[in-house]
JSON list of C-alpha atoms in Angstrom, two decimals:
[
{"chain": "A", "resi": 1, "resn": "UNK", "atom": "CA", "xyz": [119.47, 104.59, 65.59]},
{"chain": "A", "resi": 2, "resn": "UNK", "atom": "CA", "xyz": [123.12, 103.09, 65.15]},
{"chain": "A", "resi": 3, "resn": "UNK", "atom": "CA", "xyz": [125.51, 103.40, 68.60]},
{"chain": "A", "resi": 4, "resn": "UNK", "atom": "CA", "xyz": [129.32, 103.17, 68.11]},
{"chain": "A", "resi": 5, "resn": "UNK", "atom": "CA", "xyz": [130.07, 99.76, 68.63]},
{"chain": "A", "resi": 6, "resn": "UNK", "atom": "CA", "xyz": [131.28, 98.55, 72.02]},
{"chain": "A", "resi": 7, "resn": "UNK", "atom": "CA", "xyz": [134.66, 97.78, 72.04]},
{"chain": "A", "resi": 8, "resn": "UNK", "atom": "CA", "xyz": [134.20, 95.75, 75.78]},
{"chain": "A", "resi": 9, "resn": "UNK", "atom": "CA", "xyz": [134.00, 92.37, 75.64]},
{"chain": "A", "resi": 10, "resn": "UNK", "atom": "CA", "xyz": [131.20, 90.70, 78.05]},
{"chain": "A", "resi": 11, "resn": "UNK", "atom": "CA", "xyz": [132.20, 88.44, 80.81]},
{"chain": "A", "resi": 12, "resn": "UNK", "atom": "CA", "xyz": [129.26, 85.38, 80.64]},
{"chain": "A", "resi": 13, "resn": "UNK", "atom": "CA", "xyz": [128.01, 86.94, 84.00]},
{"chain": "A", "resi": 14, "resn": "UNK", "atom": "CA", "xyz": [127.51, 90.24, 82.17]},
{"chain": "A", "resi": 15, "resn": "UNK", "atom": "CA", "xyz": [126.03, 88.76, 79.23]},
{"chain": "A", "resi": 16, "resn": "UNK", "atom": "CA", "xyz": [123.88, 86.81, 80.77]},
{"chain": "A", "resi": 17, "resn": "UNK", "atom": "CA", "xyz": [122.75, 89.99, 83.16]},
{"chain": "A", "resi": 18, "resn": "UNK", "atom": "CA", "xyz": [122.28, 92.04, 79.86]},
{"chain": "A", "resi": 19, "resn": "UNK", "atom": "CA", "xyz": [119.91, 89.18, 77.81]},
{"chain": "A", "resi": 20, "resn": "UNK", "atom": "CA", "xyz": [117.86, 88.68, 81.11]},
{"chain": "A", "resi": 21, "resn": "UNK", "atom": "CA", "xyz": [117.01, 92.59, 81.50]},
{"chain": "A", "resi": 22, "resn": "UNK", "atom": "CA", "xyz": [116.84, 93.03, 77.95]},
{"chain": "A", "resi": 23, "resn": "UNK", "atom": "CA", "xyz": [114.10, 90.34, 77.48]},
{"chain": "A", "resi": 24, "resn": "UNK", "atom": "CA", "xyz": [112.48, 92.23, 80.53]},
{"chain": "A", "resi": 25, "resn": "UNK", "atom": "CA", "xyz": [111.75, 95.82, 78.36]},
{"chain": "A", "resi": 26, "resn": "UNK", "atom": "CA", "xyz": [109.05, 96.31, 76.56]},
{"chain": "A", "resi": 27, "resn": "UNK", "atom": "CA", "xyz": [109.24, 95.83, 72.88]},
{"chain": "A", "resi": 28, "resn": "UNK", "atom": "CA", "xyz": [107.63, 99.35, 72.42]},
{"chain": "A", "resi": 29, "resn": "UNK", "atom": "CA", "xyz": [105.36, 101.49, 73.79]},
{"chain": "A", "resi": 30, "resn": "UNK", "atom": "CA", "xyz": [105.43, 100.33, 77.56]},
{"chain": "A", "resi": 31, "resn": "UNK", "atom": "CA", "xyz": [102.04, 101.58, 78.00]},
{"chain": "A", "resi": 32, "resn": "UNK", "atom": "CA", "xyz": [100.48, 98.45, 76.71]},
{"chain": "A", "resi": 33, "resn": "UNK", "atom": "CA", "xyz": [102.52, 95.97, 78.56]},
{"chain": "A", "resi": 34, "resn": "UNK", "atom": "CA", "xyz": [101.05, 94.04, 81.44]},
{"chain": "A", "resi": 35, "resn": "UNK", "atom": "CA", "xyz": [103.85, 92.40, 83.26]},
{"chain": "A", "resi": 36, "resn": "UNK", "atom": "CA", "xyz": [103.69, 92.36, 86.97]},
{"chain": "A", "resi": 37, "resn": "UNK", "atom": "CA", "xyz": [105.79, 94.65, 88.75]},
{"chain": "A", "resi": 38, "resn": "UNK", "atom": "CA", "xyz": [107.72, 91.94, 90.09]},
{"chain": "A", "resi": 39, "resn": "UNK", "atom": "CA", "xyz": [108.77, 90.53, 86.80]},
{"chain": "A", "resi": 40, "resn": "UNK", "atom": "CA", "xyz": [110.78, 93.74, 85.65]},
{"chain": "A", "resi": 41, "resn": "UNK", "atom": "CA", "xyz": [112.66, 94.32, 88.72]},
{"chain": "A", "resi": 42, "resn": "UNK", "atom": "CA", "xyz": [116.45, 93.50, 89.21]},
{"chain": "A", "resi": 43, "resn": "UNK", "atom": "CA", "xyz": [118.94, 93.54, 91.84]},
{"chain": "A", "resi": 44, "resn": "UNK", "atom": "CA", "xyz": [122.26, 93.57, 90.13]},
{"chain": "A", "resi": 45, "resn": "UNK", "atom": "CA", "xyz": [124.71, 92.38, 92.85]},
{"chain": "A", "resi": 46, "resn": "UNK", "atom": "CA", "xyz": [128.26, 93.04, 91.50]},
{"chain": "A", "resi": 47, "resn": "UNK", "atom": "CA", "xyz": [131.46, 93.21, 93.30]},
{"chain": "A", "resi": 48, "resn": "UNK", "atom": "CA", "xyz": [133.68, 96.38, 92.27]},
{"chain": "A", "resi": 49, "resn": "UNK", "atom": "CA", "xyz": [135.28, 96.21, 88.90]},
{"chain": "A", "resi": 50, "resn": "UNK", "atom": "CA", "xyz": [132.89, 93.45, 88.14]},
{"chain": "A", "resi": 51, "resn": "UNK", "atom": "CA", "xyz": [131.40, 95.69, 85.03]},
{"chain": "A", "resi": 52, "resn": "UNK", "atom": "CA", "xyz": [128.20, 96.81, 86.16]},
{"chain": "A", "resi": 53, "resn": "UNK", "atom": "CA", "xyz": [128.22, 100.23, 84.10]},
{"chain": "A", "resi": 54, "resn": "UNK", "atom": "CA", "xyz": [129.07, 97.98, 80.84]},
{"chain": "A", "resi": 55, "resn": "UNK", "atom": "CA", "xyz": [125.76, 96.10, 81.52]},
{"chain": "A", "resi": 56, "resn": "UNK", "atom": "CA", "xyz": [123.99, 99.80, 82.08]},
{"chain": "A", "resi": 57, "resn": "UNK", "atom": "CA", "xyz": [125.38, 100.60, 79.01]},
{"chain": "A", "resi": 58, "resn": "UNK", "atom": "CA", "xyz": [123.90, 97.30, 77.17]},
{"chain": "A", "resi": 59, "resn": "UNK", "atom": "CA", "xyz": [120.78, 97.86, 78.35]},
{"chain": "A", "resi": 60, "resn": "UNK", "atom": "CA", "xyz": [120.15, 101.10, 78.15]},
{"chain": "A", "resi": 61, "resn": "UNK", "atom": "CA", "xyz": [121.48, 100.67, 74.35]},
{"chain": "A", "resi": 62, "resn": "UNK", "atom": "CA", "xyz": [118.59, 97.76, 74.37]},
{"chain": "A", "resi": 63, "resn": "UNK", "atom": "CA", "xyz": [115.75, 100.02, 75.04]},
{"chain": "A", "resi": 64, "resn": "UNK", "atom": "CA", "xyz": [116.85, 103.25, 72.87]},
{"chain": "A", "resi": 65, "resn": "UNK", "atom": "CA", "xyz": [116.63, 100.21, 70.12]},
{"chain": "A", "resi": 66, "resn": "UNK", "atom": "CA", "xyz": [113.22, 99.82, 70.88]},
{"chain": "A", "resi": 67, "resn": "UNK", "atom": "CA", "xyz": [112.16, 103.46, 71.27]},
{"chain": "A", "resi": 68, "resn": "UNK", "atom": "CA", "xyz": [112.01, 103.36, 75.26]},
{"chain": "A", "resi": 69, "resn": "UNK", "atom": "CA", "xyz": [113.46, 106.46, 77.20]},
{"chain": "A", "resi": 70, "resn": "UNK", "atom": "CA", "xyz": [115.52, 105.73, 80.19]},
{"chain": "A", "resi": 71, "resn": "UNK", "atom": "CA", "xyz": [116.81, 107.37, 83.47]},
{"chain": "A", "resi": 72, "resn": "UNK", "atom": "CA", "xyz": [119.91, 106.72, 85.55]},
{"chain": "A", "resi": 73, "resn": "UNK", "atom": "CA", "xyz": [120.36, 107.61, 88.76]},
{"chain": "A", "resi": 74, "resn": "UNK", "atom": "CA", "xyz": [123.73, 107.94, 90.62]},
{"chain": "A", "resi": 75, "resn": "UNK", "atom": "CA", "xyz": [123.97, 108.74, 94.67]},
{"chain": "A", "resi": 76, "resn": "UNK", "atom": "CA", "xyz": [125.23, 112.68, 94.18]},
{"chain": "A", "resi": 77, "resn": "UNK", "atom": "CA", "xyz": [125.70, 115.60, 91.74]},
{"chain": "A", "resi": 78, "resn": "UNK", "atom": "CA", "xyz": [129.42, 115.16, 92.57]},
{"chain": "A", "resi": 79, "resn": "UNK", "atom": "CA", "xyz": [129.09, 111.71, 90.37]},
{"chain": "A", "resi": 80, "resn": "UNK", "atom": "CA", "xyz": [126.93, 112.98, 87.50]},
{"chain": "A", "resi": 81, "resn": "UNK", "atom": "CA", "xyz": [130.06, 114.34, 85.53]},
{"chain": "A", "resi": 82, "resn": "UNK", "atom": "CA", "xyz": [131.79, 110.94, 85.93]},
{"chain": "A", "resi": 83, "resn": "UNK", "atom": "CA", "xyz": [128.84, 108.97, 84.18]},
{"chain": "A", "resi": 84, "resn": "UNK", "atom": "CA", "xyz": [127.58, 111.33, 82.11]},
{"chain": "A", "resi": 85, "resn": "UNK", "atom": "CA", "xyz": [131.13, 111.13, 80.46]},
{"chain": "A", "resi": 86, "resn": "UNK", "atom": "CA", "xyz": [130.54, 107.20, 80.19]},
{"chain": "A", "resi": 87, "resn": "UNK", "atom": "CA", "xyz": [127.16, 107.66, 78.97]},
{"chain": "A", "resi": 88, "resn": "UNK", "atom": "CA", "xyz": [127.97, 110.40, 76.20]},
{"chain": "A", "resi": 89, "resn": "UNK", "atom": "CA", "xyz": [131.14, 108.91, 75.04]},
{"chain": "A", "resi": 90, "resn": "UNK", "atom": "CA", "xyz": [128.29, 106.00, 73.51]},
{"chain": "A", "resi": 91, "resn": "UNK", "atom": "CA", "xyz": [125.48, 107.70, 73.24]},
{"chain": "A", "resi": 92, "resn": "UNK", "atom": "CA", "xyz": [126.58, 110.71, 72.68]},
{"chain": "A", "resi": 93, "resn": "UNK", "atom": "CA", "xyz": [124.00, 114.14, 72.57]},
{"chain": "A", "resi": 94, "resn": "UNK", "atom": "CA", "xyz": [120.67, 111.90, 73.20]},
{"chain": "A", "resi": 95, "resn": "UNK", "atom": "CA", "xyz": [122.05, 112.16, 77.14]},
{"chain": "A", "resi": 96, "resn": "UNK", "atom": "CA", "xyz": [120.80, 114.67, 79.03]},
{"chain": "A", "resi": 97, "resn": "UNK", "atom": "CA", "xyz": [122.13, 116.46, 82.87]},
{"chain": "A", "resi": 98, "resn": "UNK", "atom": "CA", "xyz": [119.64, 116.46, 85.25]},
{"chain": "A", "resi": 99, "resn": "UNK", "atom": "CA", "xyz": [120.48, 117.96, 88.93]},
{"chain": "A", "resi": 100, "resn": "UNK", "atom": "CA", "xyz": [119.22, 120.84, 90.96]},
{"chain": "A", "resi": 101, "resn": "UNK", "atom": "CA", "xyz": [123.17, 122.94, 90.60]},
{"chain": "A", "resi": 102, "resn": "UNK", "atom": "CA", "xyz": [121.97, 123.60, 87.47]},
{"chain": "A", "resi": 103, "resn": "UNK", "atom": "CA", "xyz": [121.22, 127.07, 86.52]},
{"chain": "A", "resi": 104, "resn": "UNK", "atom": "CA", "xyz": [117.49, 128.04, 85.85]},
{"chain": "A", "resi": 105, "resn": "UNK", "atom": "CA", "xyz": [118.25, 128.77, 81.93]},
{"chain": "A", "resi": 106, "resn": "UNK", "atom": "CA", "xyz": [120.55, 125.41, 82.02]},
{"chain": "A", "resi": 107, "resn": "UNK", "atom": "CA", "xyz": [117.94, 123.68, 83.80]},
{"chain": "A", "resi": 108, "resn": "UNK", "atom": "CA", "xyz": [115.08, 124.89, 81.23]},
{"chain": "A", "resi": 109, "resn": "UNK", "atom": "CA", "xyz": [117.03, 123.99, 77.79]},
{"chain": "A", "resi": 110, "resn": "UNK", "atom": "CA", "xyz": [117.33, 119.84, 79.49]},
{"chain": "A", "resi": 111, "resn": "UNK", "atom": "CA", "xyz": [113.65, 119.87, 80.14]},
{"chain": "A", "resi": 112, "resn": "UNK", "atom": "CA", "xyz": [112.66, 120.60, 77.03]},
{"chain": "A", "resi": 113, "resn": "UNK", "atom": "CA", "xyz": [114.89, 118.33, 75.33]},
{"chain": "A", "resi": 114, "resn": "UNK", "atom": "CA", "xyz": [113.90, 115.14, 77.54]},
{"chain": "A", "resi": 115, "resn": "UNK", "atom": "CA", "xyz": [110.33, 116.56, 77.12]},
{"chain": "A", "resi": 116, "resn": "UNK", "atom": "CA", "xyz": [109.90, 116.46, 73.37]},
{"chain": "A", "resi": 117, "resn": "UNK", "atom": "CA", "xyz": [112.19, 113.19, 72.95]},
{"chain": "A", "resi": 118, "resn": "UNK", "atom": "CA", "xyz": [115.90, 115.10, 71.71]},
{"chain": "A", "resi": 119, "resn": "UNK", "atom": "CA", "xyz": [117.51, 113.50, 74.46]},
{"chain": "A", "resi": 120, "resn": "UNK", "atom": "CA", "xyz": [115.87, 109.94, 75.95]},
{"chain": "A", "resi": 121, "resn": "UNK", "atom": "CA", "xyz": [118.74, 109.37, 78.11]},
{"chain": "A", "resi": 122, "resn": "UNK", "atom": "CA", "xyz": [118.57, 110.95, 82.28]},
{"chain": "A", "resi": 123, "resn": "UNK", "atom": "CA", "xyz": [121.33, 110.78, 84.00]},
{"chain": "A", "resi": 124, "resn": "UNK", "atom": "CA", "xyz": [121.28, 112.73, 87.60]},
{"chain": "A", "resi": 125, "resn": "UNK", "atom": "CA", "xyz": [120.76, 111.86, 91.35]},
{"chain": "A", "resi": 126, "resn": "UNK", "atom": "CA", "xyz": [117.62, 111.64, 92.79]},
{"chain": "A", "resi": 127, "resn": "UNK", "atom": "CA", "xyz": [115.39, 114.35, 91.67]},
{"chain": "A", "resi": 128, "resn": "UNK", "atom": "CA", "xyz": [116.41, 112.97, 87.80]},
{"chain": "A", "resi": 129, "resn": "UNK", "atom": "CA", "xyz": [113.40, 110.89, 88.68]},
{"chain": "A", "resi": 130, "resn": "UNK", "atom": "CA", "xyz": [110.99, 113.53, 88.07]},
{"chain": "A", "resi": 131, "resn": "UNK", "atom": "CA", "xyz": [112.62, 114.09, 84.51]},
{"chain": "A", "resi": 132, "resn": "UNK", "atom": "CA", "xyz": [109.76, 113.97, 81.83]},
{"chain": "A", "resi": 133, "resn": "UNK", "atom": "CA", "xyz": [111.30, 110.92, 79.91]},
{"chain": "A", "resi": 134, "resn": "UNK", "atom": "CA", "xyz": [108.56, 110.04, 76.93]},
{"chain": "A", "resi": 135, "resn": "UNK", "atom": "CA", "xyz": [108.01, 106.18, 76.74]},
{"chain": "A", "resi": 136, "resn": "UNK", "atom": "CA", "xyz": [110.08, 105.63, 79.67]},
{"chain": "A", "resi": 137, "resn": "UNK", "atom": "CA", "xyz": [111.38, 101.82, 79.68]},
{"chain": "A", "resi": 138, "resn": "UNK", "atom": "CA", "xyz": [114.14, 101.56, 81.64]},
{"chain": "A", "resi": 139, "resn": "UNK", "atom": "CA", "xyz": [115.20, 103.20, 85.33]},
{"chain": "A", "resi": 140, "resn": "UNK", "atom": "CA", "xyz": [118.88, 102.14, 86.44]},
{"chain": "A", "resi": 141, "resn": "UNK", "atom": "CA", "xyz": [119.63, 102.97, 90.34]},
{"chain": "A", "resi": 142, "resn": "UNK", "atom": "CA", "xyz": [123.58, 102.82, 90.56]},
{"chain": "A", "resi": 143, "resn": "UNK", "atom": "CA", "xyz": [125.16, 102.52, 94.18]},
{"chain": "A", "resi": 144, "resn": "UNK", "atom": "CA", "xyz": [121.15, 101.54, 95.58]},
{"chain": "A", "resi": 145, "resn": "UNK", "atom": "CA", "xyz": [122.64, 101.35, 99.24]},
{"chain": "A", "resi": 146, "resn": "UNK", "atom": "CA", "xyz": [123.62, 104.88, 99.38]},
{"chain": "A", "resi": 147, "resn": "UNK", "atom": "CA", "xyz": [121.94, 106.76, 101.61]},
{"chain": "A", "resi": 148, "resn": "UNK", "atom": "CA", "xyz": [121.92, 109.85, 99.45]},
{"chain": "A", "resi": 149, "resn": "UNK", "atom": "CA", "xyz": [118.77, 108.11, 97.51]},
{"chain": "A", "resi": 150, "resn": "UNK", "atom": "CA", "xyz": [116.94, 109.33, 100.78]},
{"chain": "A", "resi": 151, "resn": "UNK", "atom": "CA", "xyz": [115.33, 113.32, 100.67]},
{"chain": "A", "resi": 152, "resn": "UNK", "atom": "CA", "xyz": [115.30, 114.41, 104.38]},
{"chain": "A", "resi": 153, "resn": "UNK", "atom": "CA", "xyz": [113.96, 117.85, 103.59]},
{"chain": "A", "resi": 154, "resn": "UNK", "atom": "CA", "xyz": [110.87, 119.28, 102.28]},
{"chain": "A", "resi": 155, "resn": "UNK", "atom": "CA", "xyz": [108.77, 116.50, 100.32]},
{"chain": "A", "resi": 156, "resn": "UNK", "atom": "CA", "xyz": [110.41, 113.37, 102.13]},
{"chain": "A", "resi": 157, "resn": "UNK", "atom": "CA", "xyz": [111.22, 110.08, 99.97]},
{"chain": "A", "resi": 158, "resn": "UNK", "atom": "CA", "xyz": [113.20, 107.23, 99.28]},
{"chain": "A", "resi": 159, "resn": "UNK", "atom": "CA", "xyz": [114.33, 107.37, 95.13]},
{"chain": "A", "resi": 160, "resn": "UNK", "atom": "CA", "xyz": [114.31, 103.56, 95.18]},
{"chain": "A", "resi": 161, "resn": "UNK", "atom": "CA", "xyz": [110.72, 103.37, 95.78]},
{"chain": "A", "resi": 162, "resn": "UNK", "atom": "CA", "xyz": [109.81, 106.48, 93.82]},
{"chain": "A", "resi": 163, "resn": "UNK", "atom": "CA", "xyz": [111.47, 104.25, 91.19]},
{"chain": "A", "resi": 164, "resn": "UNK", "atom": "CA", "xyz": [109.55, 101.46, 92.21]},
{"chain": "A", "resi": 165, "resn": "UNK", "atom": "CA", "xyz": [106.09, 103.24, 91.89]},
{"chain": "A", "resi": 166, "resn": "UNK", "atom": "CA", "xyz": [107.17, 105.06, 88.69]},
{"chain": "A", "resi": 167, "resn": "UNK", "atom": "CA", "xyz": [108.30, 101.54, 86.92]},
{"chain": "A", "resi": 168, "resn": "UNK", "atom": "CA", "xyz": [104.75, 100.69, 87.96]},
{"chain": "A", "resi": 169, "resn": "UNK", "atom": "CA", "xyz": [103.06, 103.35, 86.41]},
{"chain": "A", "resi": 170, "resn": "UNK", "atom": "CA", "xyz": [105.01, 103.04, 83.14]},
{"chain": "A", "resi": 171, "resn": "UNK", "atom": "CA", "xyz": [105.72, 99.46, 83.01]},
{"chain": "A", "resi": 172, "resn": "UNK", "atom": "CA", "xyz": [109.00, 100.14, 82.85]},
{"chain": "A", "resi": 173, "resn": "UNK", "atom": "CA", "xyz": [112.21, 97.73, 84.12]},
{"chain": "A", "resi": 174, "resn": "UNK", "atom": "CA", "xyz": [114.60, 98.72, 87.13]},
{"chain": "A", "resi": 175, "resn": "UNK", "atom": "CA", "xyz": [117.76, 97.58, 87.72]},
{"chain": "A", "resi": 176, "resn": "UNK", "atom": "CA", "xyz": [119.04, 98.21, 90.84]},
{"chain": "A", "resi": 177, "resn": "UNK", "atom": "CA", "xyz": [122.94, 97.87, 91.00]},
{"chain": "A", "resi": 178, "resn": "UNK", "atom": "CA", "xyz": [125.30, 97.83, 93.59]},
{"chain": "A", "resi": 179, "resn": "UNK", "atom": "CA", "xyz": [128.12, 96.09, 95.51]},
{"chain": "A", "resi": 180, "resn": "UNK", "atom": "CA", "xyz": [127.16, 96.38, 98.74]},
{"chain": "A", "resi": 181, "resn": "UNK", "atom": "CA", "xyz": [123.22, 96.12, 98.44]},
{"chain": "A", "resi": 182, "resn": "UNK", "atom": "CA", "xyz": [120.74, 97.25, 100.95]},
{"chain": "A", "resi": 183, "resn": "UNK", "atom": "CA", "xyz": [119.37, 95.12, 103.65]},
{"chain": "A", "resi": 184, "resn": "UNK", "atom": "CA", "xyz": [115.70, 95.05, 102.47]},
{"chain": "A", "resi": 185, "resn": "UNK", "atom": "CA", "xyz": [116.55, 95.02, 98.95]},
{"chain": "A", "resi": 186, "resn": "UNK", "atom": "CA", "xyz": [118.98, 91.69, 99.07]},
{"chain": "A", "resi": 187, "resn": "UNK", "atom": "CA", "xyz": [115.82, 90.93, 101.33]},
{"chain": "A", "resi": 188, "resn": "UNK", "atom": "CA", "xyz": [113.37, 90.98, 98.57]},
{"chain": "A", "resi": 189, "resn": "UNK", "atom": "CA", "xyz": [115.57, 89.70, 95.98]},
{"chain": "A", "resi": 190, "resn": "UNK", "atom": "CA", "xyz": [116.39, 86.43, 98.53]},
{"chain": "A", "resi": 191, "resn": "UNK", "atom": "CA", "xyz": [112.70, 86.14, 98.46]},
{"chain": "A", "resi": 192, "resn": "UNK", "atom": "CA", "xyz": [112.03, 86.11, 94.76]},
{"chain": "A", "resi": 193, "resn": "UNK", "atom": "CA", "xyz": [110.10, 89.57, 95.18]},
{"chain": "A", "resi": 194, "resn": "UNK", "atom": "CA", "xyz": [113.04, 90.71, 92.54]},
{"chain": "A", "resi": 195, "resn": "UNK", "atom": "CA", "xyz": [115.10, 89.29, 90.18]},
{"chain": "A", "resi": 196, "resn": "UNK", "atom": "CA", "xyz": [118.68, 88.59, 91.75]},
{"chain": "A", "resi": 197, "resn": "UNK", "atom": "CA", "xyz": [121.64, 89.07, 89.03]},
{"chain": "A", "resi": 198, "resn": "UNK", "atom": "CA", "xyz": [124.85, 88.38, 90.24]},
{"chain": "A", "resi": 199, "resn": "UNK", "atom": "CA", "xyz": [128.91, 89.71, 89.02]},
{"chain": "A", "resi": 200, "resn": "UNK", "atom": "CA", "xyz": [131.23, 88.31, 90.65]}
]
């Protein structure tokens, strides 16, 4: 499918964040990829205003290219509307709402969209996680650190390693992005467990 054409230029940092993910996706149907785990993870480590939605924007462009679904997550509903904006203003009606305010009929018509493939594009906090992206290839966690990723009632979990463990299970990529990042994930990335990225 043909995207409007970006009309942001790309620092070299951002470039060179977008060609290293993008080589990361799958080239189609992630099911048959065997890359470790390890291999399609990325910590991108940018510095506000450094452009880290313009490389989400690249990438996610990347994989709808190659027929991949993708989710983004942002910390709270409150934020949805912001990127969801971003998100539809290029991609327009293949980008879906996904957040528990929603009403049940609301909540209904989104599923069935991301179900059967109308709308490949997520975008909600964490329980967007669960959405039923087909060929999912791509899972973006903006603001990682926040502490809203973490569900202290009910079924407890953290969204970054329900990412983590659904990336696994689809072979998809994650980026993880964030200015400020999280102890044990700049942890992981300073031991080569991830991919570090930097935007500075």
């Amino acid at each position: 499918p043909a995207f409007p054409a970006p009309v942001v230029a790309l620092t070299e940092e951002q470039q060179a964040a977008v060609a290293t993910i993008a080589q990361a996706l799958p080239p189609a149907a992630p099911a048959f990829t065997t890359s470790p785990l390890a291999q399609r993870v990325f910590l991108l480590h940018g510095v506000t205003a450094s452009g880290k939605t313009e490389v989400y924007l690249r990438v996610v462009g990347e994989a709808l290219q190659r027929g991949l679904g993708a989710l983004v997550l942002v910390p709270e509903s409150a934020l949805t509307a912001q990127i969801v904006g971003v998100f539809r203003h290029r991609f327009g009606e293949k980008v879906a709402v996904w957040h528990s305010a929603l009403l049940p009929s609301t909540r209904f018509d989104q599923w069935r969209k991301v179900k059967h493939g109308q709308c490949p594009i997520v975008v909600g906090p964490r329980s967007a996680l669960f959405a039923p992206v087909p060929n999912l290839g791509l899972i973006i966690v903006d603001e990682e650190h926040d502490h809203s990723y973490k569900q202290e009632q009910g079924v407890r979990y953290h969204a970054r390693e329900v990412a983590l463990m659904r990336a696994n299970l689809s072979n998809a990529v994650v980026v993880f992005g964030t200015a400020t990042p999280s102890l044990d994930s700049y942890y992981r990335a300073l031991k080569g467990q991830w991919t570090l990225l930097l935007l500075t």
